[in-house]
PDB file of C-alpha atoms in Angstrom:
ATOM      1  CA  MET A  16     -21.874  20.380  -4.793  1.00  0.00           C
ATOM      2  CA  ASP A  17     -18.744  22.284  -5.757  1.00  0.00           C
ATOM      3  CA  GLY A  18     -18.213  20.572  -9.132  1.00  0.00           C
ATOM      4  CA  ARG A  19     -15.187  18.550  -8.020  1.00  0.00           C
ATOM      5  CA  THR A  20     -14.963  14.940  -9.033  1.00  0.00           C
ATOM      6  CA  GLU A  21     -13.166  12.148  -7.203  1.00  0.00           C
ATOM      7  CA  GLN A  22     -10.313  12.516  -9.692  1.00  0.00           C
ATOM      8  CA  ASP A  23      -9.844  16.109  -8.448  1.00  0.00           C
ATOM      9  CA  THR A  24      -9.460  14.963  -4.829  1.00  0.00           C
ATOM     10  CA  ILE A  25      -6.190  15.989  -3.229  1.00  0.00           C
ATOM     11  CA  ILE A  26      -5.215  14.292   0.012  1.00  0.00           C
ATOM     12  CA  ASP A  27      -2.503  16.072   2.004  1.00  0.00           C
ATOM     13  CA  CYS A  28      -0.078  14.405   4.433  1.00  0.00           C
ATOM     14  CA  ASN A  29      -2.501  14.784   7.368  1.00  0.00           C
ATOM     15  CA  GLY A  30      -5.220  13.014   5.395  1.00  0.00           C
ATOM     16  CA  ILE A  31      -2.762  10.282   4.400  1.00  0.00           C
ATOM     17  CA  MET A  32      -1.808   9.759   8.056  1.00  0.00           C
ATOM     18  CA  ARG A  33      -5.498   9.379   8.960  1.00  0.00           C
ATOM     19  CA  MET A  34      -5.808   6.683   6.317  1.00  0.00           C
ATOM     20  CA  ILE A  35      -2.633   4.620   6.822  1.00  0.00           C
ATOM     21  CA  PRO A  36      -0.590   4.063  10.001  1.00  0.00           C
ATOM     22  CA  HIS A  37       2.856   4.943   8.579  1.00  0.00           C
ATOM     23  CA  ARG A  38       4.760   7.798  10.235  1.00  0.00           C
ATOM     24  CA  TYR A  39       8.120   9.524   9.889  1.00  0.00           C
ATOM     25  CA  PRO A  40      10.645   8.303   8.987  1.00  0.00           C
ATOM     26  CA  PHE A  41       8.719   5.660   7.070  1.00  0.00           C
ATOM     27  CA  LEU A  42       5.872   7.665   5.559  1.00  0.00           C
ATOM     28  CA  MET A  43       6.878   7.718   1.889  1.00  0.00           C
ATOM     29  CA  VAL A  44       3.989   9.700   0.334  1.00  0.00           C
ATOM     30  CA  ASP A  45       3.619  13.453   0.798  1.00  0.00           C
ATOM     31  CA  ARG A  46       0.407  14.021  -1.152  1.00  0.00           C
ATOM     32  CA  ILE A  47      -2.194  12.250  -3.274  1.00  0.00           C
ATOM     33  CA  VAL A  48      -2.942  14.441  -6.288  1.00  0.00           C
ATOM     34  CA  ASN A  49      -5.428  12.231  -8.110  1.00  0.00           C
ATOM     35  CA  ILE A  50      -7.554   9.324  -6.949  1.00  0.00           C
ATOM     36  CA  SER A  51     -10.298   7.294  -8.553  1.00  0.00           C
ATOM     37  CA  PRO A  52     -11.888   4.888  -6.033  1.00  0.00           C
ATOM     38  CA  GLY A  53     -11.478   1.265  -7.002  1.00  0.00           C
ATOM     39  CA  SER A  54      -9.307   2.186  -9.978  1.00  0.00           C
ATOM     40  CA  GLY A  55      -6.090   4.135  -9.391  1.00  0.00           C
ATOM     41  CA  ALA A  56      -4.231   6.913  -7.638  1.00  0.00           C
ATOM     42  CA  VAL A  57      -1.305   9.270  -8.144  1.00  0.00           C
ATOM     43  CA  GLY A  58       0.890  10.295  -5.224  1.00  0.00           C
ATOM     44  CA  LEU A  59       3.922  12.526  -4.823  1.00  0.00           C
ATOM     45  CA  LYS A  60       7.073  12.009  -2.772  1.00  0.00           C
ATOM     46  CA  ASN A  61       9.567  14.844  -2.423  1.00  0.00           C
ATOM     47  CA  VAL A  62      13.001  13.306  -1.965  1.00  0.00           C
ATOM     48  CA  THR A  63      15.180  15.353   0.401  1.00  0.00           C
ATOM     49  CA  ILE A  64      18.765  14.979   1.592  1.00  0.00           C
ATOM     50  CA  ASN A  65      17.732  15.067   5.269  1.00  0.00           C
ATOM     51  CA  GLU A  66      16.010  11.659   5.052  1.00  0.00           C
ATOM     52  CA  PRO A  67      17.702   9.075   7.271  1.00  0.00           C
ATOM     53  CA  GLN A  68      18.460   6.508   4.544  1.00  0.00           C
ATOM     54  CA  PHE A  69      20.922   8.902   2.904  1.00  0.00           C
ATOM     55  CA  GLN A  70      23.266   8.753   5.911  1.00  0.00           C
ATOM     56  CA  GLY A  71      24.254   5.197   5.104  1.00  0.00           C
ATOM     57  CA  HIS A  72      23.062   4.393   1.564  1.00  0.00           C
ATOM     58  CA  PHE A  73      26.021   5.516  -0.542  1.00  0.00           C
ATOM     59  CA  PRO A  74      26.764   8.624   1.596  1.00  0.00           C
ATOM     60  CA  ASN A  75      29.047  10.173  -1.047  1.00  0.00           C
ATOM     61  CA  TYR A  76      26.447   9.516  -3.766  1.00  0.00           C
ATOM     62  CA  PRO A  77      23.045   9.525  -2.074  1.00  0.00           C
ATOM     63  CA  ILE A  78      20.408   7.556  -3.969  1.00  0.00           C
ATOM     64  CA  MET A  79      16.996   6.460  -2.761  1.00  0.00           C
ATOM     65  CA  PRO A  80      16.949   2.688  -2.179  1.00  0.00           C
ATOM     66  CA  GLY A  81      14.782   0.863  -4.702  1.00  0.00           C
ATOM     67  CA  VAL A  82      12.951  -0.948  -1.937  1.00  0.00           C
ATOM     68  CA  LEU A  83      11.778   2.438  -0.593  1.00  0.00           C
ATOM     69  CA  ILE A  84      10.507   3.431  -4.034  1.00  0.00           C
ATOM     70  CA  VAL A  85       8.440   0.241  -4.106  1.00  0.00           C
ATOM     71  CA  GLU A  86       7.272   1.007  -0.552  1.00  0.00           C
ATOM     72  CA  ALA A  87       6.154   4.470  -1.709  1.00  0.00           C
ATOM     73  CA  LEU A  88       4.128   2.842  -4.491  1.00  0.00           C
ATOM     74  CA  ALA A  89       2.607   0.436  -1.967  1.00  0.00           C
ATOM     75  CA  GLN A  90       1.665   3.265   0.405  1.00  0.00           C
ATOM     76  CA  THR A  91      -0.032   5.075  -2.479  1.00  0.00           C
ATOM     77  CA  ALA A  92      -1.948   1.863  -3.183  1.00  0.00           C
ATOM     78  CA  ALA A  93      -2.865   1.549   0.511  1.00  0.00           C
ATOM     79  CA  VAL A  94      -4.395   5.038   0.434  1.00  0.00           C
ATOM     80  CA  LEU A  95      -6.367   3.979  -2.650  1.00  0.00           C
ATOM     81  CA  VAL A  96      -7.658   0.872  -0.853  1.00  0.00           C
ATOM     82  CA  VAL A  97      -8.718   2.820   2.252  1.00  0.00           C
ATOM     83  CA  HIS A  98     -10.257   5.618   0.170  1.00  0.00           C
ATOM     84  CA  THR A  99     -12.195   3.027  -1.840  1.00  0.00           C
ATOM     85  CA  LEU A 100     -13.456   1.138   1.227  1.00  0.00           C
ATOM     86  CA  GLY A 101     -14.376   4.300   3.153  1.00  0.00           C
ATOM     87  CA  PRO A 102     -13.817   5.689   6.670  1.00  0.00           C
ATOM     88  CA  GLU A 103     -14.325   2.328   8.398  1.00  0.00           C
ATOM     89  CA  ALA A 104     -11.079   1.151   6.779  1.00  0.00           C
ATOM     90  CA  GLU A 105      -8.979   4.066   8.090  1.00  0.00           C
ATOM     91  CA  GLY A 106      -6.036   2.870  10.158  1.00  0.00           C
ATOM     92  CA  LYS A 107      -6.193  -0.710   8.885  1.00  0.00           C
ATOM     93  CA  LEU A 108      -2.956  -2.286   7.735  1.00  0.00           C
ATOM     94  CA  VAL A 109      -2.246  -3.146   4.124  1.00  0.00           C
ATOM     95  CA  TYR A 110       0.410  -5.884   4.047  1.00  0.00           C
ATOM     96  CA  PHE A 111       2.601  -6.800   1.053  1.00  0.00           C
ATOM     97  CA  MET A 112       1.898 -10.296  -0.214  1.00  0.00           C
ATOM     98  CA  SER A 113       4.072 -10.288  -3.325  1.00  0.00           C
ATOM     99  CA  ILE A 114       6.225  -8.057  -5.490  1.00  0.00           C
ATOM    100  CA  ASP A 115       6.755  -9.130  -9.086  1.00  0.00           C
ATOM    101  CA  ASN A 116       8.605  -7.765 -12.089  1.00  0.00           C
ATOM    102  CA  ALA A 117      10.260  -4.930 -10.176  1.00  0.00           C
ATOM    103  CA  ARG A 118      12.506  -2.905 -12.471  1.00  0.00           C
ATOM    104  CA  PHE A 119      14.668   0.077 -11.611  1.00  0.00           C
ATOM    105  CA  ARG A 120      15.552   2.328 -14.544  1.00  0.00           C
ATOM    106  CA  ARG A 121      17.649   5.131 -13.051  1.00  0.00           C
ATOM    107  CA  PRO A 122      18.718   6.422  -9.629  1.00  0.00           C
ATOM    108  CA  VAL A 123      16.477   8.735  -7.615  1.00  0.00           C
ATOM    109  CA  VAL A 124      18.430  11.429  -5.794  1.00  0.00           C
ATOM    110  CA  PRO A 125      17.711  14.207  -3.305  1.00  0.00           C
ATOM    111  CA  GLY A 126      15.883  17.034  -5.039  1.00  0.00           C
ATOM    112  CA  ASP A 127      13.804  14.673  -7.201  1.00  0.00           C
ATOM    113  CA  GLN A 128      10.040  14.498  -6.927  1.00  0.00           C
ATOM    114  CA  LEU A 129       8.680  10.995  -7.389  1.00  0.00           C
ATOM    115  CA  ARG A 130       5.334  10.694  -9.140  1.00  0.00           C
ATOM    116  CA  LEU A 131       3.790   7.453  -7.897  1.00  0.00           C
ATOM    117  CA  GLU A 132       1.096   6.007 -10.157  1.00  0.00           C
ATOM    118  CA  VAL A 133      -0.809   2.884  -9.126  1.00  0.00           C
ATOM    119  CA  GLN A 134      -3.595   1.117 -10.961  1.00  0.00           C
ATOM    120  CA  LYS A 135      -5.701  -1.615  -9.445  1.00  0.00           C
ATOM    121  CA  ASP A 136      -5.398  -4.775 -11.500  1.00  0.00           C
ATOM    122  CA  ARG A 137      -7.980  -6.707  -9.476  1.00  0.00           C
ATOM    123  CA  SER A 138      -9.300  -7.318  -5.993  1.00  0.00           C
ATOM    124  CA  ARG A 139     -10.904 -10.320  -4.378  1.00  0.00           C
ATOM    125  CA  GLY A 140     -11.991  -9.994  -0.773  1.00  0.00           C
ATOM    126  CA  PRO A 141      -9.150  -8.461   1.249  1.00  0.00           C
ATOM    127  CA  VAL A 142      -6.515  -9.123  -1.470  1.00  0.00           C
ATOM    128  CA  TRP A 143      -5.720  -6.402  -4.005  1.00  0.00           C
ATOM    129  CA  ARG A 144      -3.270  -6.514  -6.935  1.00  0.00           C
ATOM    130  CA  PHE A 145      -1.692  -3.386  -8.446  1.00  0.00           C
ATOM    131  CA  ASN A 146       0.573  -2.181 -11.222  1.00  0.00           C
ATOM    132  CA  GLY A 147       2.794   0.697 -10.125  1.00  0.00           C
ATOM    133  CA  THR A 148       5.089   3.118 -11.900  1.00  0.00           C
ATOM    134  CA  ALA A 149       7.363   5.713 -10.325  1.00  0.00           C
ATOM    135  CA  SER A 150       8.660   8.558 -12.459  1.00  0.00           C
ATOM    136  CA  VAL A 151      10.765  11.697 -12.128  1.00  0.00           C
ATOM    137  CA  ASP A 152      10.288  14.496 -14.666  1.00  0.00           C
ATOM    138  CA  ALA A 153       8.131  12.180 -16.820  1.00  0.00           C
ATOM    139  CA  GLN A 154      10.911   9.531 -16.952  1.00  0.00           C
ATOM    140  CA  VAL A 155      10.079   6.129 -15.517  1.00  0.00           C
ATOM    141  CA  VAL A 156      12.521   5.318 -12.714  1.00  0.00           C
ATOM    142  CA  ALA A 157      10.870   2.152 -11.334  1.00  0.00           C
ATOM    143  CA  GLU A 158       7.927  -0.144 -11.903  1.00  0.00           C
ATOM    144  CA  ALA A 159       6.477  -3.213 -10.223  1.00  0.00           C
ATOM    145  CA  THR A 160       3.412  -5.381  -9.910  1.00  0.00           C
ATOM    146  CA  PHE A 161       2.461  -6.136  -6.332  1.00  0.00           C
ATOM    147  CA  ALA A 162      -0.286  -7.638  -4.215  1.00  0.00           C
ATOM    148  CA  ALA A 163      -1.414  -6.662  -0.756  1.00  0.00           C
ATOM    149  CA  MET A 164      -3.942  -7.731   1.850  1.00  0.00           C
ATOM    150  CA  ILE A 165      -5.912  -5.371   4.064  1.00  0.00           C
ATOM    151  CA  ARG A 166      -6.290  -6.418   7.716  1.00  0.00           C
ATOM    152  CA  ASP A 167      -7.170  -4.977  11.078  1.00  0.00           C
ATOM    153  CA  GLY A 168      -4.096  -3.711  12.904  1.00  0.00           C
ATOM    154  CA  GLU A 169      -2.884  -5.396  16.041  1.00  0.00           C
ATOM    155  CA  LYS A 170      -3.526  -3.242  19.101  1.00  0.00           C
TER     156      LYS A 170
END
């Protein structure tokens, strides 16, 4: 044993791609920097100008669409679900069921690093409910409560 705890676990982009099926240009999490199975996770998303949404989403004032911030929170939650359930859950799909109380506090622009914090509120069978907060430089930029269901992917 090397003394690391689950909270010390870092999952890089290759590990994330083993766990969830999202790929460029729709993979919205670059790294998981903290994870506690069945409880919560913290992910990072580096926002860069070369992302495709900036070509058409206010091209003269590029801001990250709020829906993509919520998607980044959901992908962080999906990694938490798969990590909690173990290797047999890798590659399964985690579908949105609801998004409630979404609030957007300030724009996210290229050069920002999103810190994506999700906490499990509860789970029952395949349905999980989360509270998520996205921040930049310790300032909350978005928050939402959302539910998702884990299912086998269609082949």
